[in-house]
Coordinates of N, CA and C in Angstrom, one line a residue:
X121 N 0.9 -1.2 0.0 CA 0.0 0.0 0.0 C 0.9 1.2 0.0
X122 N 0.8 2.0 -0.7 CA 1.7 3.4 -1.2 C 0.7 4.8 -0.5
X123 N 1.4 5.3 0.1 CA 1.0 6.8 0.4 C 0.3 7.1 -0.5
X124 N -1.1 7.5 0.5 CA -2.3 8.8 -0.5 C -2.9 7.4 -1.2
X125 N -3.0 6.1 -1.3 CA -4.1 5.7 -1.8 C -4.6 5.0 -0.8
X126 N -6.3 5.0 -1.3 CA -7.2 5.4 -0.7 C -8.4 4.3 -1.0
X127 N -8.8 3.4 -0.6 CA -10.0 1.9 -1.1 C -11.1 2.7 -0.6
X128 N -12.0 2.8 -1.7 CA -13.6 3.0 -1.0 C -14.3 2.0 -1.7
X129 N -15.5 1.6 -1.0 CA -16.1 0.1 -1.3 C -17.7 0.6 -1.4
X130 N -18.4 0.7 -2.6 CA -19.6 1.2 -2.9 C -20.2 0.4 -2.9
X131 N -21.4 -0.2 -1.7 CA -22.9 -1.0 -2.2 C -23.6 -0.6 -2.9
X132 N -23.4 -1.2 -4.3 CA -24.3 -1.3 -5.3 C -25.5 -2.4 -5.4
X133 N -25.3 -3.2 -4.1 CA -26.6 -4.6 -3.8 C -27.8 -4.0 -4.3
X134 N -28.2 -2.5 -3.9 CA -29.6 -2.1 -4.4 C -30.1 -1.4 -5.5
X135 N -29.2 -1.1 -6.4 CA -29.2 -0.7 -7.7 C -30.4 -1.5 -8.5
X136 N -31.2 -0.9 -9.0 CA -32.7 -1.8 -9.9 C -31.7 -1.8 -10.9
X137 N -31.7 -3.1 -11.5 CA -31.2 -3.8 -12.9 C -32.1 -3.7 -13.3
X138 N -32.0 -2.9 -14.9 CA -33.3 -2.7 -15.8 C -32.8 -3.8 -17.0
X139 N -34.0 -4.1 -17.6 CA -33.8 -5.2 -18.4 C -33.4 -5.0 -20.0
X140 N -32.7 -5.6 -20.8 CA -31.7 -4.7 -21.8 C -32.8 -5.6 -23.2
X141 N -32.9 -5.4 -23.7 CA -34.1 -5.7 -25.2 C -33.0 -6.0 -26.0
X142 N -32.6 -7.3 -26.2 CA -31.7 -7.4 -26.8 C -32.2 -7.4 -28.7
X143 N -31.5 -7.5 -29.8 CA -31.6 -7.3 -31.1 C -31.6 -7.9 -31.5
X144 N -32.0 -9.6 -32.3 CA -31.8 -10.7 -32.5 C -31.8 -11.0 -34.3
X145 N -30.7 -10.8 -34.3 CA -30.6 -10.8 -36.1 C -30.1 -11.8 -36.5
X146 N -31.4 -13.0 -36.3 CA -31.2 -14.7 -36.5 C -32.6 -14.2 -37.8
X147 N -32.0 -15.8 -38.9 CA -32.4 -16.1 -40.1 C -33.9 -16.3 -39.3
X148 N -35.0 -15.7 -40.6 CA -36.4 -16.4 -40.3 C -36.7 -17.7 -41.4
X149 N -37.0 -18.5 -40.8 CA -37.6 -19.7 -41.6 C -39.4 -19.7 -41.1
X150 N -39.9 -20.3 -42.3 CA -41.3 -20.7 -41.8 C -41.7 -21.9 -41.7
X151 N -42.6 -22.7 -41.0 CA -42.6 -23.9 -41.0 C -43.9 -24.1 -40.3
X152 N -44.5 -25.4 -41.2 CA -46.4 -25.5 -40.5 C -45.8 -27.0 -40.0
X153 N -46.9 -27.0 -38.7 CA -46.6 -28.5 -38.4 C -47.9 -28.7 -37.3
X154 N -47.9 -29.9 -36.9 CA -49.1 -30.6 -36.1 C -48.2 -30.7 -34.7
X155 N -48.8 -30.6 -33.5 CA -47.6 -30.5 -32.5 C -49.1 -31.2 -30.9
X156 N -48.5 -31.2 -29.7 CA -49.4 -31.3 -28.9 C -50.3 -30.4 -28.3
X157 N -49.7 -28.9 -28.6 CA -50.2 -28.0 -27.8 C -50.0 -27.0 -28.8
X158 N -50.6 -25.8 -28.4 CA -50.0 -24.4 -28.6 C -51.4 -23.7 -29.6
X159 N -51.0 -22.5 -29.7 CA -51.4 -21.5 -30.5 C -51.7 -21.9 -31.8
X160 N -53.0 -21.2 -33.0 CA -52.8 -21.7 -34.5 C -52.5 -20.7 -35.3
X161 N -52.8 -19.3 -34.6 CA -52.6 -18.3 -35.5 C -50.9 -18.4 -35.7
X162 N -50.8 -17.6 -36.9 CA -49.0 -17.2 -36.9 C -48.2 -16.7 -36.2
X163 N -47.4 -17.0 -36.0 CA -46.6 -16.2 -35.1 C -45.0 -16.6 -35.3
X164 N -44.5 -15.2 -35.3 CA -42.6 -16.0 -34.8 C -42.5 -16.2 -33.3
X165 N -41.5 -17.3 -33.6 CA -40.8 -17.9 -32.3 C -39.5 -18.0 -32.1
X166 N -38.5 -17.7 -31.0 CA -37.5 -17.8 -30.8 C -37.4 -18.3 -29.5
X167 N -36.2 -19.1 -29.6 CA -35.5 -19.7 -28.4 C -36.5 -20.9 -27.6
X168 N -36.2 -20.3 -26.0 CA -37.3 -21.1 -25.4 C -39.0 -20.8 -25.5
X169 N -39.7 -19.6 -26.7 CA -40.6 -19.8 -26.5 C -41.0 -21.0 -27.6
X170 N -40.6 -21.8 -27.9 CA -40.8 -23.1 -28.7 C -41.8 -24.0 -27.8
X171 N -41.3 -23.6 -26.5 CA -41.9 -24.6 -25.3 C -43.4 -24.6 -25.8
X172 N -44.0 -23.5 -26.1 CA -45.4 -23.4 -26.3 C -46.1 -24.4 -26.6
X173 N -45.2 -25.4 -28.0 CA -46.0 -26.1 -28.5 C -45.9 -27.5 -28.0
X174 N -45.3 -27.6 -27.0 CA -44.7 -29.1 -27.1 C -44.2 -29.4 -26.7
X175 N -43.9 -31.3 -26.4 CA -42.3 -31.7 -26.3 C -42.8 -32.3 -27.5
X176 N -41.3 -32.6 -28.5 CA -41.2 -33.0 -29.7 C -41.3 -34.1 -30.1
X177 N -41.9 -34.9 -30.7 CA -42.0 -36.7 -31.1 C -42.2 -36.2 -32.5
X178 N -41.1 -37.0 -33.1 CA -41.1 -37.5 -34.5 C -42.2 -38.5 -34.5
X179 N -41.9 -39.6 -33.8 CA -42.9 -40.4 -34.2 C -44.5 -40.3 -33.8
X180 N -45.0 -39.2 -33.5 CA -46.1 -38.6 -33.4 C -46.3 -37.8 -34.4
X181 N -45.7 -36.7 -34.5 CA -46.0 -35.2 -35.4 C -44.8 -35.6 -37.0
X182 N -44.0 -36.7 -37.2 CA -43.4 -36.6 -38.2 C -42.1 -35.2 -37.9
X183 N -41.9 -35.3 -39.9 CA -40.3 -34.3 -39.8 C -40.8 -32.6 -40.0
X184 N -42.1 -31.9 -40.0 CA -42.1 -31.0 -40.0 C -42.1 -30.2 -38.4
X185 N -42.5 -31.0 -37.2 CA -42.5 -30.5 -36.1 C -41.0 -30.7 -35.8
X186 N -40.0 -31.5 -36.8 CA -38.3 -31.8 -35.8 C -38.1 -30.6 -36.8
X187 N -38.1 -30.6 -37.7 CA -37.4 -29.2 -38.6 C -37.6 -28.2 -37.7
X188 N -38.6 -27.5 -37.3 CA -39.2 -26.6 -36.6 C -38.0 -26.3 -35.4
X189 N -38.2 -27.4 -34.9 CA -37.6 -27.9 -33.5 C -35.7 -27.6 -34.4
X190 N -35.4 -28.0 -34.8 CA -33.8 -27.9 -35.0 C -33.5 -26.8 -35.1
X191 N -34.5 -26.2 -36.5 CA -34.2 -24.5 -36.5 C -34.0 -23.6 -34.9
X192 N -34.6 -24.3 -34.5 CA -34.9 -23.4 -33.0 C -33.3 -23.6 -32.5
X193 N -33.2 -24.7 -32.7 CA -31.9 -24.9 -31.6 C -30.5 -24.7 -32.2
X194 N -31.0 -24.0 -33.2 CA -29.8 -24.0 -34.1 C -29.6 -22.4 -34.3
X195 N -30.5 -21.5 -33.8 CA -30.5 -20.0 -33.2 C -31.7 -19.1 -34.2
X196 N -32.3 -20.1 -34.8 CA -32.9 -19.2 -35.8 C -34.9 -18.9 -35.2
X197 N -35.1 -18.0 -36.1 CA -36.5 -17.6 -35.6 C -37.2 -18.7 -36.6
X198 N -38.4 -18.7 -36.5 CA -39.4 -19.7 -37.2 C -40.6 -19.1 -37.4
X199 N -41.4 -18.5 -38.3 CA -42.8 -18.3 -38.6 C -43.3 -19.6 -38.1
X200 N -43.8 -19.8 -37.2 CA -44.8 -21.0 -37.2 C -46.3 -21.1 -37.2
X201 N -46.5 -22.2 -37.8 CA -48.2 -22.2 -37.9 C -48.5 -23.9 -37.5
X202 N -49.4 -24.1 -36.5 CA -50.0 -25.2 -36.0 C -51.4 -26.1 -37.0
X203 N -50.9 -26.7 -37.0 CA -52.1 -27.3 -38.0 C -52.8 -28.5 -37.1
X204 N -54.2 -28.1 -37.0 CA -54.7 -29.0 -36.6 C -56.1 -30.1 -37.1
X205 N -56.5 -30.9 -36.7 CA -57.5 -31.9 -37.8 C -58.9 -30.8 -37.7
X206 N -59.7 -30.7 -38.4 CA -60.7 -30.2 -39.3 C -62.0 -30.0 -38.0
X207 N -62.2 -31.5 -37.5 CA -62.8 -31.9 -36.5 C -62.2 -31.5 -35.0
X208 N -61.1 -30.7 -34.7 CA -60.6 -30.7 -33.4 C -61.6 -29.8 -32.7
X209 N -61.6 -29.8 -31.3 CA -62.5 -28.9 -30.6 C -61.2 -28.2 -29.8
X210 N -61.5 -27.4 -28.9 CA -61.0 -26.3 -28.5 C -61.3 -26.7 -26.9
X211 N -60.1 -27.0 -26.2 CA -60.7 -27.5 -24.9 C -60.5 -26.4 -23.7
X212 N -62.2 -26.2 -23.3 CA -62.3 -25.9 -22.2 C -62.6 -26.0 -21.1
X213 N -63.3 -25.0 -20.0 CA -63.7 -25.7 -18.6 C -64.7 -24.7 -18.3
X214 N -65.9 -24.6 -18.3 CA -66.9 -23.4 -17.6 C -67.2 -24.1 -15.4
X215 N -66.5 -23.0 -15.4 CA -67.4 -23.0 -13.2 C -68.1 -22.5 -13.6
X216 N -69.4 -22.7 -12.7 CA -70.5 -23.1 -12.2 C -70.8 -23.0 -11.2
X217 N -71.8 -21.5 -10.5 CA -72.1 -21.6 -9.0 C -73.3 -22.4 -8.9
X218 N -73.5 -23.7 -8.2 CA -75.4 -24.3 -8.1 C -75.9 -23.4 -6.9
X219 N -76.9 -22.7 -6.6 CA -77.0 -22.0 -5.7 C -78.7 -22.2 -5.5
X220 N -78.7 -22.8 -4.1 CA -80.4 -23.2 -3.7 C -80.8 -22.9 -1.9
X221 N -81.9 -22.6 -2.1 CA -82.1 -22.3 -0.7 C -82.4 -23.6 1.0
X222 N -81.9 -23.5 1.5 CA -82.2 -24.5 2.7 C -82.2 -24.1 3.9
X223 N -83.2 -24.6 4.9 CA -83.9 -24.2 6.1 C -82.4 -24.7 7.0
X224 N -81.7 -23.9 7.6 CA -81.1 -24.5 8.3 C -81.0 -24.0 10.2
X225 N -80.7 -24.3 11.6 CA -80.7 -23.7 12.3 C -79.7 -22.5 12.4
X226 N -80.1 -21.3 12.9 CA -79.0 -20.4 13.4 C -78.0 -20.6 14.6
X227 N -76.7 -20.0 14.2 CA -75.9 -20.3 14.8 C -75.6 -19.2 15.5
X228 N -74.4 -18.7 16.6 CA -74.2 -17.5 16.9 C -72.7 -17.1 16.1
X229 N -71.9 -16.5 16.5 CA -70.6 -16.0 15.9 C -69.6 -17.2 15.9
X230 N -69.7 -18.2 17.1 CA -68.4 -19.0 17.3 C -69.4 -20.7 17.0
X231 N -70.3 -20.5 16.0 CA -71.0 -21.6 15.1 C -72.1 -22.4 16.3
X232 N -72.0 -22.1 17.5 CA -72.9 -22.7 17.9 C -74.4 -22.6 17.9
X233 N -75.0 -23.9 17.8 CA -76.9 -23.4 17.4 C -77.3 -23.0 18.6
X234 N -78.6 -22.1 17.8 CA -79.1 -21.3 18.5 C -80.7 -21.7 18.8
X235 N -81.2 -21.3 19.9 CA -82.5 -22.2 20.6 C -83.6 -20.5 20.9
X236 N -84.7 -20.7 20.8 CA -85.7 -19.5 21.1 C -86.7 -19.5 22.5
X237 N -86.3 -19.0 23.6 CA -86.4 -19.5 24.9 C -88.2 -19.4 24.9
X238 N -89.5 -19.4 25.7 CA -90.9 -19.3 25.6 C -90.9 -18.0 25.6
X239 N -89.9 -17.3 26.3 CA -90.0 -16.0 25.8 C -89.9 -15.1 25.2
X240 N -89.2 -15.8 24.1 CA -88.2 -15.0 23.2 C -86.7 -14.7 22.6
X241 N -86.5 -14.8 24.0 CA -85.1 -14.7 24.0 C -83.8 -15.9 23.3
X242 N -82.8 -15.7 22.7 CA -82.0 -16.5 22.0 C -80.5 -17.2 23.4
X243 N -81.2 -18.3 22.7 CA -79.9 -19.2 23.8 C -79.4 -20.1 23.2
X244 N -78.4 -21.0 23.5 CA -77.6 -22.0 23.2 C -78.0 -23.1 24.0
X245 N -78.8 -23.2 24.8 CA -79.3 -23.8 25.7 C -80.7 -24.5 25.3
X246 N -80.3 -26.1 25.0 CA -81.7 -26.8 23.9 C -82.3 -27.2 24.5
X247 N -82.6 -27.9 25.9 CA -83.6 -28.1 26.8 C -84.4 -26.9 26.9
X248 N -85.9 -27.4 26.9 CA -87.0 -27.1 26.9 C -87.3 -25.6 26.0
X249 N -86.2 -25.6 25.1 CA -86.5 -24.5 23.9 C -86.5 -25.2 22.7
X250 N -86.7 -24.2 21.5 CA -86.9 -24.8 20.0 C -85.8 -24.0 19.3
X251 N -85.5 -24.7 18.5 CA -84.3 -24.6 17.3 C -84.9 -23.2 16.7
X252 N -83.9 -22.6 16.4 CA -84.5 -21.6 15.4 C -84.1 -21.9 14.3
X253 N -84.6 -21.6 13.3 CA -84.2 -22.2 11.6 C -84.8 -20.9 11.3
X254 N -83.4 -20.7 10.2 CA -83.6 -19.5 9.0 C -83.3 -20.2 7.5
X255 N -83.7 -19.3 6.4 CA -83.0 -19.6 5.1 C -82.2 -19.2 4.8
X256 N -81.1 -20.1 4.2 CA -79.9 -20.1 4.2 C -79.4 -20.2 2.5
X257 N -78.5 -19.1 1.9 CA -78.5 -19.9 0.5 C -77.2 -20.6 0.6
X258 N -77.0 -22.4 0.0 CA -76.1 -22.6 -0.1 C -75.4 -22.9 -1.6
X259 N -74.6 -23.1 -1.3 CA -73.8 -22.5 -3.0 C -72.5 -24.2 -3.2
X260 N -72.7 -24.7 -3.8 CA -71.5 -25.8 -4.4 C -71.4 -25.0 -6.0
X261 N -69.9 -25.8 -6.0 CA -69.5 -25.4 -7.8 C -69.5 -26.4 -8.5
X262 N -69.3 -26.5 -9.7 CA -69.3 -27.7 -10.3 C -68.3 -27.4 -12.0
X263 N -67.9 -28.1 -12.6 CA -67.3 -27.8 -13.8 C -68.0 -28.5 -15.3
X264 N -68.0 -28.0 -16.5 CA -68.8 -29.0 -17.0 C -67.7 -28.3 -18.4
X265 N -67.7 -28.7 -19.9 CA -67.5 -28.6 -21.0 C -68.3 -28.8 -22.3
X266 N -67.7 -27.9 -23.0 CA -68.7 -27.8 -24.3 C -67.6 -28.4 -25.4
X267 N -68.3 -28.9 -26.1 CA -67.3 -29.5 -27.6 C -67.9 -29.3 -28.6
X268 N -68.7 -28.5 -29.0 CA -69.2 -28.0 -30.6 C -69.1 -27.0 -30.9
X269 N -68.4 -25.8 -30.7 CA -67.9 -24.8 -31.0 C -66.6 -25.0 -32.2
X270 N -65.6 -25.9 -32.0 CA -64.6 -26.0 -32.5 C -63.5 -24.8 -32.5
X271 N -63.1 -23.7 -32.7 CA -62.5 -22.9 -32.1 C -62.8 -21.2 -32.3
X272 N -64.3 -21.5 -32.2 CA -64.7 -19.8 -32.4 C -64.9 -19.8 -31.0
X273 N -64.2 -18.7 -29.9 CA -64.7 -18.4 -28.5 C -66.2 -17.7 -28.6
X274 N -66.4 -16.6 -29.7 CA -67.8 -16.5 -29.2 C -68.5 -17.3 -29.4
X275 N -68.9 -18.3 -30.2 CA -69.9 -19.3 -30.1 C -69.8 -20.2 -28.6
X276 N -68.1 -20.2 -28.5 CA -68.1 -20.5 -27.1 C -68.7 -20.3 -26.0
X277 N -68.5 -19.5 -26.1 CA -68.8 -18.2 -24.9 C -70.0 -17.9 -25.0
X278 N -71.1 -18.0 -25.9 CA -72.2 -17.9 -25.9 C -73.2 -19.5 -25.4
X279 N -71.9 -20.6 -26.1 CA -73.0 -21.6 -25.1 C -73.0 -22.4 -23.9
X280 N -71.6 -21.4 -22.9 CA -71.4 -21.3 -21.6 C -72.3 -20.6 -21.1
X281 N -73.1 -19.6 -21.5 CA -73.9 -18.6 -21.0 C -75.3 -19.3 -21.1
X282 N -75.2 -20.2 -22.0 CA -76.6 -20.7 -22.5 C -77.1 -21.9 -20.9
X283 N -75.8 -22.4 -20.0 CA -76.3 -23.3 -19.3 C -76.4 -22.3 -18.3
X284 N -77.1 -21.5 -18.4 CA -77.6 -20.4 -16.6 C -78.8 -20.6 -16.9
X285 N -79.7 -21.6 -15.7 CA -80.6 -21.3 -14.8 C -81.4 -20.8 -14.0
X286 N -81.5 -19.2 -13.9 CA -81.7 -18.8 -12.8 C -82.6 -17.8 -12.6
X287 N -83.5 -17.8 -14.3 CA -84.9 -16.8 -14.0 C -86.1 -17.9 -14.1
X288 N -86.6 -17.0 -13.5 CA -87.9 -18.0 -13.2 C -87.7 -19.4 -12.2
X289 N -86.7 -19.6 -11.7 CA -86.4 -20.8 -11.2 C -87.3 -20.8 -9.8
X290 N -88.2 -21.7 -9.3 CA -88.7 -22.0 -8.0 C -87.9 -21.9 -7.0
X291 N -88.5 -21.3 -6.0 CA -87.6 -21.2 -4.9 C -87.1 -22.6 -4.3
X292 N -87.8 -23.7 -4.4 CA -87.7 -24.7 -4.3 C -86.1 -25.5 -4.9
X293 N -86.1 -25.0 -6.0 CA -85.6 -25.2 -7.2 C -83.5 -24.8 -7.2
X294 N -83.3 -25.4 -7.6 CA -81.7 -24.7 -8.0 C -81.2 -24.0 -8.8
X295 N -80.6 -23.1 -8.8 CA -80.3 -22.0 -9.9 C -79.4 -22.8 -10.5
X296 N -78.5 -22.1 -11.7 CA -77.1 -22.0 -11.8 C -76.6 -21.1 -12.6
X297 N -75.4 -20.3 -12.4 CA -74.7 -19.2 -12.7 C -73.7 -19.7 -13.2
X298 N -73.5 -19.2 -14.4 CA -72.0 -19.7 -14.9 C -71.3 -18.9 -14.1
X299 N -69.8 -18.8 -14.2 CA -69.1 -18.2 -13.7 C -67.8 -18.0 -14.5
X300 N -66.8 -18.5 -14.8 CA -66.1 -18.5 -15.7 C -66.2 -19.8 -16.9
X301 N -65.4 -19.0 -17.9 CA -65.5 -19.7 -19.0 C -63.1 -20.3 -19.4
X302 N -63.3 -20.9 -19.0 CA -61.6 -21.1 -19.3 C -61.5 -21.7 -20.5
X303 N -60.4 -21.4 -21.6 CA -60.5 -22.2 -22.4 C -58.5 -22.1 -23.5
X304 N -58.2 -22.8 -23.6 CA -56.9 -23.0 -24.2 C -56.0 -22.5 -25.0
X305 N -55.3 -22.2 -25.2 CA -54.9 -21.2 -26.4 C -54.7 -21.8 -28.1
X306 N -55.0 -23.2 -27.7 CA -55.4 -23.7 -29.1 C -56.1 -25.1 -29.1
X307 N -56.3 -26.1 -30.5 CA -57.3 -27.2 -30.2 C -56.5 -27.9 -29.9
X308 N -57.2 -29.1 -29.0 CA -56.6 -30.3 -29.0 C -56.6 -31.1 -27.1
X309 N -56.4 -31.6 -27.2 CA -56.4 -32.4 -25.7 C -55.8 -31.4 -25.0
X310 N -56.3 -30.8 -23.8 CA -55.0 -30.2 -22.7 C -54.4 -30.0 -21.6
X311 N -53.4 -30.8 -21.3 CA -53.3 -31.0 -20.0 C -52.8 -30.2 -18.9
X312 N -53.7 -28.8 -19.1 CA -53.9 -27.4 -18.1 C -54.6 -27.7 -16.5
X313 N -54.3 -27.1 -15.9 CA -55.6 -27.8 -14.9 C -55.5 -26.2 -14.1
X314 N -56.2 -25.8 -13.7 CA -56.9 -24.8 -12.8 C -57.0 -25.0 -11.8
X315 N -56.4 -24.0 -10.7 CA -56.5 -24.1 -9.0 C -56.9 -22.7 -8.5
X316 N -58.5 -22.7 -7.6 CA -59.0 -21.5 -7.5 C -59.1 -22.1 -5.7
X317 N -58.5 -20.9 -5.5 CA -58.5 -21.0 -3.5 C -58.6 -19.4 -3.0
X318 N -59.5 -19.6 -1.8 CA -59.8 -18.3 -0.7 C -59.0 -17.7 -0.7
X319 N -58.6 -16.3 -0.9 CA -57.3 -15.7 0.0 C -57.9 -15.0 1.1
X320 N -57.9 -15.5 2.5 CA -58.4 -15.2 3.7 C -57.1 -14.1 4.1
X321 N -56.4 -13.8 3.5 CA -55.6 -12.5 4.4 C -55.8 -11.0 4.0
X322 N -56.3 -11.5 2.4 CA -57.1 -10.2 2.3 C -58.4 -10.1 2.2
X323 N -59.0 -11.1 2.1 CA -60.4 -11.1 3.0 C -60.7 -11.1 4.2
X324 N -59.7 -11.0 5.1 CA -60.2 -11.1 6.8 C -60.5 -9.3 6.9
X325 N -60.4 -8.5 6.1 CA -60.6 -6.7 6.3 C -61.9 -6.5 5.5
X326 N -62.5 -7.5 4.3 CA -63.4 -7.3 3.5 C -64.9 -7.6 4.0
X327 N -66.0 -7.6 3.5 CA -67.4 -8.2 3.8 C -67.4 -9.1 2.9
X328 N -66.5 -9.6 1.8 CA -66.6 -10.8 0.6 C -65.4 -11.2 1.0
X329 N -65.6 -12.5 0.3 CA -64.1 -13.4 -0.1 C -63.7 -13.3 -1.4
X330 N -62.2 -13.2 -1.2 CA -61.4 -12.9 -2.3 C -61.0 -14.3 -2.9
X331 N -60.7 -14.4 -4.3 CA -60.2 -15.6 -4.2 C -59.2 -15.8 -5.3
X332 N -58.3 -16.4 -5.5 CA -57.4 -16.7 -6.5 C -57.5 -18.0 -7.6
X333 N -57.2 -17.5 -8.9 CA -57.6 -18.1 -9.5 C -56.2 -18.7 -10.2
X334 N -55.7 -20.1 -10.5 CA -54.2 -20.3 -11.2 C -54.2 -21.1 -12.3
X335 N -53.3 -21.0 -13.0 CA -53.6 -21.8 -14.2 C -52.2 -22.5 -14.4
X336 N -52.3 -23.9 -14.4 CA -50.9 -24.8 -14.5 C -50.6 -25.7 -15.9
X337 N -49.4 -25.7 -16.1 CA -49.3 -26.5 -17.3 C -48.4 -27.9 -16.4
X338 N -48.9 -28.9 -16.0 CA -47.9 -29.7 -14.9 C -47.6 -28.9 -13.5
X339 N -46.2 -28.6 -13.5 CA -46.1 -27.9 -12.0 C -45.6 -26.3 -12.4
X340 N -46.0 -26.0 -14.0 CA -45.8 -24.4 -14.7 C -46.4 -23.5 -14.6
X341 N -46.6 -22.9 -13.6 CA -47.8 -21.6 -13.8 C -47.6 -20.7 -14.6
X342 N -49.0 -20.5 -15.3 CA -49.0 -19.7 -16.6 C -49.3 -18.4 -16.3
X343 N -50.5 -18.6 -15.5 CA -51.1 -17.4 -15.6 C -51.6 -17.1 -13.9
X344 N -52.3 -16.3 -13.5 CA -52.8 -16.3 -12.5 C -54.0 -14.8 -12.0
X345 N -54.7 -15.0 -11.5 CA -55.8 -13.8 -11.2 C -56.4 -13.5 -10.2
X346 N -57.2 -12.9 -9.7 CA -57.9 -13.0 -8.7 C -59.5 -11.9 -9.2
X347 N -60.1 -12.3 -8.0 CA -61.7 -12.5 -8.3 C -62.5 -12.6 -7.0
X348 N -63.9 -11.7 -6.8 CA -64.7 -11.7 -5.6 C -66.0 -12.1 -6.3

């Protein structure tokens, strides 16, 4: 160490890294092919968004899905187009609230039933009092699918709407509310699956429940939402 110099040591740990758009002046090739999944409109693809359509089987899809696939790994972009059979449907999932009414007893705040003393008065105490029963609406979900659309969403989406139940319905009777309509980003079998759960930490300050909606490809989450 020499006279007059001087180490200063700068934390930069909190510096926001902004993200750089890189310029990718790879060859475009085009290529149609039949694949397990994905999109039908056109589109380019580079790198790992190939993933979209697939894992790759020659001896399923033939040499237009491996061409595809090589170009990719070989640095280049791909116009791609999904081709799918004539007859494919477009796979989705419509929820479903069933919502019907039932006589049930009242409870107090900490769930215990509640009894109506001869004189009125509300107790927990069932000897020589009567139950009180109110109407209660209770609500199950249920999931169902439509397959004759083929891949127009509004026809879709119009005959998700078509299974709601709920004018004119007897009180007796059960409603039903569609609720969402989920449906794929292209035809063909798909092995997406949907997980919708309470979020009670931001519903413990609300008068509704919040809920979260997720969408998985295996253990991939795609997408995710939420909803009251």
């Amino acid at each position: 160490m020499y006279p007059g110099t001087r180490f200063e040591i700068v934390d930069q740990s909190n510096i926001t890294r902004f993200p750089i758009n890189e310029q990718v002046n790879a060859p475009l090739f085009m290529q149609a092919f039949a694949s397990d999944k994905g999109p039908e409109e056109m589109r380019v693809v580079y790198g790992d968004e190939f993933k979209i359509y697939g894992d790759i089987s020659f001896a399923k899809y033939g040499q237009p899905l491996l061409n595809a696939a090589t170009l990719i790994n070989n640095g280049a972009k791909v116009l791609c187009k999904r081709v799918v059979a004539p007859d494919a449907t477009l796979a989705n999932l419509i929820i479903s609230a069933k919502v019907k009414k039932e006589e049930k007893q009242k409870t107090n705040e900490r769930g215990e039933p509640l009894y109506r003393t001869p004189e009125g008065e509300e107790t927990t105490t069932a000897e020589s009092n009567s139950p009180i029963m109110e109407t209660q609406a209770v609500i199950t979900y249920e999931t169902s699918t439509v397959s004759d659309n083929k891949n127009d969403l509004t026809a879709l989406r119009t005959s998700a709407f078509s299974t709601a139940n709920y004018d004119g319905v007897a009180e007796d009777q059960e409603a039903t509310f569609p609720l969402f309509l989920i449906a794929d980003n292209g035809r063909g079998i798909s092995s997406k699956n949907v997980h919708i759960s309470a979020d009670y930490g931001v519903s413990r300050t609300s008068k509704f429940t919040n809920y979260n909606i997720q969408v998985f490809d295996g253990a991939t989450l795609l997408e995710k939402c939420h909803f009251a």
